Short mmCIF file of C-alpha atoms in Angstrom, two decimals:
data_model
loop_
_atom_site.label_atom_id
_atom_site.label_comp_id
_atom_site.label_asym_id
_atom_site.label_seq_id
_atom_site.Cartn_x
_atom_site.Cartn_y
_atom_site.Cartn_z
CA MET A 1 34.24 -29.61 7.40
CA GLU A 2 34.91 -31.39 10.65
CA VAL A 3 34.33 -28.15 12.47
CA PHE A 4 30.86 -27.86 10.91
CA GLN A 5 30.01 -31.44 11.79
CA GLU A 6 31.01 -30.83 15.38
CA LEU A 7 28.96 -27.68 15.46
CA SER A 8 25.84 -29.30 14.02
CA GLN A 9 26.15 -32.13 16.53
CA LYS A 10 26.19 -29.59 19.31
CA LEU A 11 23.08 -27.87 17.92
CA VAL A 12 21.05 -31.07 18.07
CA PHE A 13 19.12 -31.22 21.30
CA PRO A 14 18.82 -34.31 23.48
CA ILE A 15 15.79 -36.41 22.64
CA ASP A 16 12.95 -35.31 24.90
CA TYR A 17 9.59 -35.99 23.25
CA LYS A 18 7.51 -34.64 26.10
CA SER A 19 9.23 -31.25 26.24
CA GLN A 20 9.30 -30.95 22.46
CA LYS A 21 5.55 -31.52 22.27
CA TYR A 22 5.06 -28.96 25.03
CA ILE A 23 7.20 -26.42 23.12
CA GLY A 24 5.15 -26.99 19.96
CA LYS A 25 1.92 -26.25 21.78
CA GLN A 26 3.34 -23.27 23.63
CA MET A 27 4.67 -21.83 20.38
CA ASN A 28 1.20 -21.87 18.78
CA VAL A 29 -0.36 -20.22 21.80
CA ALA A 30 2.43 -17.65 22.19
CA ILE A 31 2.38 -16.54 18.56
CA ALA A 32 -1.41 -16.27 18.52
CA ALA A 33 -1.31 -14.22 21.74
CA VAL A 34 1.48 -11.98 20.45
CA GLY A 35 -0.33 -11.49 17.15
CA ILE A 36 -3.65 -10.60 18.75
CA ALA A 37 -2.01 -8.28 21.28
CA ALA A 38 -0.03 -6.53 18.53
CA THR A 39 -3.13 -6.16 16.37
CA VAL A 40 -5.19 -4.71 19.21
CA TYR A 41 -2.39 -2.32 20.18
CA GLY A 42 -1.87 -1.23 16.58
CA TYR A 43 -5.60 -0.73 16.06
CA MET A 44 -5.98 1.29 19.27
CA THR A 45 -3.09 3.57 18.36
CA GLY A 46 -4.15 3.65 14.73
CA SER A 47 -0.72 2.84 13.44
CA ILE A 48 0.48 -0.10 11.38
CA GLN A 49 4.05 0.73 12.38
CA ASN A 50 3.22 0.16 16.05
CA LEU A 51 1.60 -3.14 15.13
CA LEU A 52 4.71 -4.28 13.28
CA ILE A 53 7.10 -3.23 16.06
CA CYS A 54 4.93 -4.92 18.70
CA TYR A 55 4.64 -8.13 16.63
CA ILE A 56 8.37 -8.38 15.97
CA ALA A 57 9.22 -7.64 19.63
CA GLY A 58 6.77 -10.33 20.72
CA LEU A 59 8.28 -12.82 18.30
CA LEU A 60 11.78 -12.10 19.60
CA GLY A 61 10.50 -12.69 23.13
CA THR A 62 8.93 -15.98 22.07
CA CYS A 63 12.19 -16.91 20.39
CA ILE A 64 14.17 -16.32 23.56
CA TRP A 65 11.60 -18.19 25.63
CA LEU A 66 11.08 -21.29 23.53
CA VAL A 67 13.91 -21.87 21.08
CA PRO A 68 17.04 -22.63 23.16
CA ALA A 69 17.37 -25.93 25.01
CA TYR A 70 17.04 -24.78 28.60
CA PRO A 71 17.48 -27.34 31.37
CA ALA A 72 13.70 -27.19 31.91
CA TYR A 73 13.21 -28.62 28.41
CA ARG A 74 15.68 -31.46 29.05
CA LYS A 75 14.09 -33.04 32.06
CA HIS A 76 12.54 -35.98 30.27
CA ASN A 77 15.50 -37.15 28.24
CA LEU A 78 15.24 -40.66 26.92
CA LYS A 79 17.11 -43.05 29.11
CA PHE A 80 18.61 -45.93 27.29
CA VAL A 81 18.77 -49.28 28.91
CA GLU A 82 22.00 -49.59 30.77
CA LYS A 83 24.18 -52.53 30.32
CA PRO A 84 23.61 -55.04 33.06
CA VAL A 85 26.53 -55.36 35.34
CA ILE A 86 27.65 -58.89 35.78
CA ASN A 87 29.87 -59.72 38.62
CA ILE A 88 32.11 -62.49 37.81
CA THR A 89 34.01 -63.84 40.65
CA THR A 90 36.92 -65.93 40.03
CA ASP A 91 38.19 -68.16 42.60
CA MET B 1 11.80 -29.71 17.13
CA PHE B 2 14.99 -31.64 17.80
CA SER B 3 17.50 -28.98 16.82
CA LEU B 4 18.01 -25.25 17.21
CA SER B 5 17.59 -24.44 13.52
CA GLN B 6 14.46 -26.53 13.15
CA ARG B 7 12.81 -24.99 16.19
CA PHE B 8 13.65 -21.52 14.88
CA GLN B 9 12.21 -22.38 11.47
CA VAL B 10 8.96 -23.58 13.02
CA LEU B 11 8.66 -20.31 14.93
CA ILE B 12 9.20 -18.19 11.79
CA ASN B 13 6.74 -20.36 9.86
CA GLN B 14 4.03 -19.87 12.45
CA ALA B 15 4.71 -16.15 12.58
CA VAL B 16 4.36 -15.74 8.81
CA THR B 17 1.18 -17.82 8.79
CA PHE B 18 -0.33 -15.72 11.54
CA SER B 19 0.65 -12.49 9.81
CA VAL B 20 -1.69 -13.44 6.94
CA PHE B 21 -4.59 -13.26 9.39
CA ILE B 22 -3.34 -9.92 10.72
CA ILE B 23 -3.20 -8.55 7.16
CA ALA B 24 -6.73 -9.80 6.49
CA PHE B 25 -7.90 -8.01 9.64
CA ILE B 26 -6.19 -4.76 8.59
CA VAL B 27 -7.69 -4.88 5.10
CA ALA B 28 -11.16 -5.64 6.45
CA THR B 29 -11.16 -2.90 9.11
CA SER B 30 -9.81 -0.26 6.74
CA TYR B 31 -12.46 -1.11 4.13
CA ILE B 32 -15.25 -1.01 6.71
CA ASP B 33 -13.90 2.35 7.86
CA LEU B 34 -14.33 3.66 4.32
CA ILE B 35 -17.98 2.61 3.92
CA TYR B 36 -19.22 3.11 7.47
CA PRO B 37 -20.39 5.49 8.93
CA ASN B 38 -19.66 7.70 5.91
CA ASN B 39 -19.54 5.98 2.58
CA VAL B 40 -16.69 7.82 0.92
CA PHE B 41 -17.61 6.33 -2.44
CA ASN B 42 -20.83 8.37 -2.52
CA THR B 43 -20.50 11.28 -0.13
CA GLY B 44 -17.39 13.01 -1.43
CA VAL B 45 -17.79 16.67 -2.31
CA ALA B 46 -15.54 18.59 -4.65
CA THR B 47 -16.17 21.96 -6.22
CA VAL B 48 -14.26 23.32 -9.15
CA ASN B 49 -14.70 26.95 -10.06
CA SER B 50 -13.67 29.57 -12.54
CA ILE B 51 -11.78 27.35 -14.92
CA LYS B 52 -9.89 29.40 -17.47
CA PRO B 53 -8.63 27.35 -20.38
CA SER B 54 -5.78 28.64 -22.46
CA LEU B 55 -5.05 27.17 -25.87
CA SER B 56 -1.75 27.23 -27.60
CA LEU B 57 -0.41 25.71 -30.80
CA ARG B 58 2.69 23.66 -30.33
CA THR B 59 4.93 22.26 -33.00
CA SER B 60 7.17 20.13 -30.83
CA ARG B 61 6.69 16.40 -30.86
CA TYR B 62 6.82 16.50 -27.06
CA PHE B 63 3.45 18.24 -27.24
CA GLY B 64 1.72 15.82 -29.56
CA SER B 65 2.73 17.37 -32.85
CA ILE B 66 3.37 14.99 -35.73
CA ASN B 67 5.67 16.11 -38.55
CA SER B 68 5.68 19.63 -37.09
CA LYS B 69 1.99 20.10 -37.76
CA PRO B 70 0.69 22.51 -35.12
CA LYS B 71 -1.21 20.75 -32.33
CA GLU B 72 -3.65 22.50 -30.04
CA ASN B 73 -2.65 22.18 -26.40
CA VAL B 74 -4.87 23.08 -23.46
CA ARG B 75 -3.76 24.38 -20.12
CA LEU B 76 -6.06 25.38 -17.29
CA GLU B 77 -6.27 27.76 -14.41
CA PHE B 78 -8.79 26.64 -11.80
CA ASP B 79 -10.06 26.87 -8.23
CA LEU B 80 -10.59 23.63 -6.35
CA ASP B 81 -12.14 22.89 -2.97
CA SER B 82 -12.46 19.44 -1.52
CA ASP B 83 -12.23 17.66 1.81
CA LEU B 84 -10.62 14.24 1.59
CA THR B 85 -9.91 13.64 5.29
CA ASN B 86 -12.40 10.75 5.32
CA LEU B 87 -10.10 8.78 3.06
CA PHE B 88 -7.48 8.51 5.77
CA ASN B 89 -7.53 5.63 8.22
CA TRP B 90 -4.88 3.50 9.89
CA ASN B 91 -4.06 1.66 6.69
CA THR B 92 -3.64 4.70 4.43
CA LYS B 93 -0.11 5.35 3.28
CA GLN B 94 -0.96 8.13 0.87
CA VAL B 95 -3.78 9.39 -1.32
CA PHE B 96 -3.29 10.26 -4.96
CA VAL B 97 -5.75 12.91 -6.18
CA TYR B 98 -6.14 13.84 -9.80
CA LEU B 99 -8.37 16.22 -11.67
CA THR B 100 -9.59 14.74 -14.91
CA ALA B 101 -11.92 15.82 -17.68
CA GLU B 102 -14.07 13.59 -19.83
CA TYR B 103 -15.11 14.39 -23.36
CA ASN B 104 -16.57 12.58 -26.34
CA ASN B 105 -14.71 12.17 -29.55
CA THR B 106 -16.04 13.76 -32.73
CA LYS B 107 -18.23 10.76 -33.60
CA ASN B 108 -19.51 10.39 -30.00
CA THR B 109 -18.36 6.79 -29.93
CA VAL B 110 -15.54 6.97 -27.41
CA ILE B 111 -15.28 8.75 -24.08
CA ASN B 112 -11.83 10.22 -23.60
CA GLU B 113 -10.38 11.07 -20.24
CA VAL B 114 -7.48 13.45 -19.73
CA THR B 115 -5.65 14.42 -16.54
CA PHE B 116 -4.91 18.08 -15.94
CA TRP B 117 -3.61 18.10 -12.40
CA ASP B 118 -2.63 15.65 -9.67
CA ASN B 119 -1.26 15.63 -6.18
CA ILE B 120 0.00 13.18 -3.57
CA ILE B 121 -1.33 13.66 -0.04
CA THR B 122 0.66 11.88 2.64
CA LYS B 123 -0.85 13.36 5.80
CA GLN B 124 -4.42 13.66 6.99
CA GLU B 125 -3.79 17.29 7.94
CA ASP B 126 -3.06 18.11 4.31
CA ALA B 127 -6.20 16.42 3.02
CA VAL B 128 -8.33 19.56 2.86
CA LEU B 129 -7.70 20.90 -0.61
CA HIS B 130 -8.15 24.60 -1.15
CA LEU B 131 -6.61 25.81 -4.37
CA GLU B 132 -7.02 29.23 -5.90
CA LYS B 133 -5.90 30.02 -9.42
CA ALA B 134 -3.98 26.79 -9.52
CA LYS B 135 -2.33 25.95 -12.80
CA SER B 136 -2.73 22.60 -14.45
CA LYS B 137 0.35 20.41 -14.32
CA TYR B 138 0.01 18.97 -17.77
CA SER B 139 -0.41 20.36 -21.24
CA VAL B 140 -3.15 18.28 -22.83
CA TRP B 141 -3.84 17.54 -26.47
CA ASP B 142 -6.28 15.35 -28.32
CA ILE B 143 -5.48 12.73 -30.90
CA SER B 144 -7.27 14.92 -33.45
CA GLU B 145 -5.78 18.29 -34.34
CA GLN B 146 -8.24 20.39 -32.41
CA PHE B 147 -9.17 20.58 -28.78
CA SER B 148 -11.43 23.60 -29.12
CA GLY B 149 -15.18 23.07 -29.20
CA LYS B 150 -15.00 19.99 -27.01
CA SER B 151 -17.19 19.83 -23.94
CA LEU B 152 -15.22 18.81 -20.84
CA LYS B 153 -16.84 17.29 -17.75
CA PHE B 154 -14.59 17.64 -14.74
CA LYS B 155 -14.09 14.97 -12.11
CA LEU B 156 -11.86 14.70 -9.08
CA ASN B 157 -10.52 11.17 -8.82
CA TRP B 158 -8.83 9.69 -5.80
CA ASN B 159 -6.75 6.61 -5.25
CA ILE B 160 -5.91 5.33 -1.79
CA GLN B 161 -2.54 3.64 -1.58
CA PRO B 162 -2.56 1.51 1.58
CA TRP B 163 0.22 -0.02 3.65
CA VAL B 164 -1.20 -3.48 2.99
CA GLY B 165 -4.06 -4.59 0.78
CA PRO B 166 -5.49 -3.54 -2.55
CA LEU B 167 -5.57 -0.06 -4.06
CA THR B 168 -8.93 1.66 -3.74
CA TYR B 169 -10.20 3.96 -6.46
CA GLY B 170 -13.03 6.46 -6.38
CA GLU B 171 -14.24 9.57 -8.10
CA ILE B 172 -16.14 12.70 -7.19
CA ASP B 173 -18.24 14.35 -9.87
CA THR B 174 -17.74 18.09 -9.66
CA GLY B 175 -20.67 18.85 -11.95
CA TYR B 176 -18.61 21.45 -13.79
CA GLU B 177 -18.83 21.50 -17.56
CA LEU B 178 -16.79 23.62 -19.88
CA VAL B 179 -16.74 24.05 -23.63
CA VAL B 180 -13.25 24.88 -24.77
CA PRO B 181 -13.46 28.14 -26.75
CA LYS B 182 -12.62 28.01 -30.42
CA LYS B 183 -10.22 30.92 -30.57
CA VAL B 184 -6.55 30.42 -30.31
CA GLU B 185 -4.92 33.29 -28.48
CA GLU B 186 -3.04 35.85 -30.51
CA SER B 187 0.15 35.42 -28.57
CA SER B 188 0.40 31.73 -29.32
CA LYS B 189 -0.31 32.41 -33.00
CA LYS B 190 2.77 34.59 -33.06
CA GLN B 191 4.76 31.80 -31.51
CA ARG B 192 3.64 29.54 -34.30
CA VAL B 193 5.05 31.90 -36.94
CA ASN B 194 8.36 32.00 -35.13
#
């Protein structure tokens, strides 16, 4: 069980509200674009199979683009207040 | 959106939601394709010719006989010409065609419909039907003892089975009428004795 806990902790991304909001928006746009492109391509070729292949390929692309936590999506990590450093001098 | 699994789930969710719209588009375009420019529900043409019915008396319960009472069975030999290529569009998986006959019961209160022949067409290239002296697939009997003397009106029915969306049914009236002759052939009478 400890192994699973470690694993799930690693899967949790650093808190970065700005990037997460950006990903949410991009995901909507990307899926709509992929869907429309697949539909148009399928309609032009007159084949539902082509539509399905195109849609699934597009979704895999979107998955690779938006799902993992790339460094670009970790730029705005929350910075917690650091402990003030107090210099105590002793004579 | 704070973990890998949640982000993946959101993506799949969105994809499934969007696919509903894609399906609606497919259903709409394929239906429009059926009614415009050629309305397949009205413009279908099918001709049936030289139907030769053959009657036989069967005593097996697999042919409608009850307690070994002889039951009149009808089989047909027919010519059929029809062009069903208009039924094929990008959402058509296959077309089921079946030749049926309608007849009234003895009291003229119920219209019965029986199927003599059917076929599954999976390709547009095969959608032009040209059959000569084709034999009916099914041996048909009525709930009453006799089939002879009944007036059959023949129809070619079709049923489009799509990749997505609802089934679409339609029928083409062939305008062919046939009164089943009263005589039972000699050969089948002999069979009955045996």
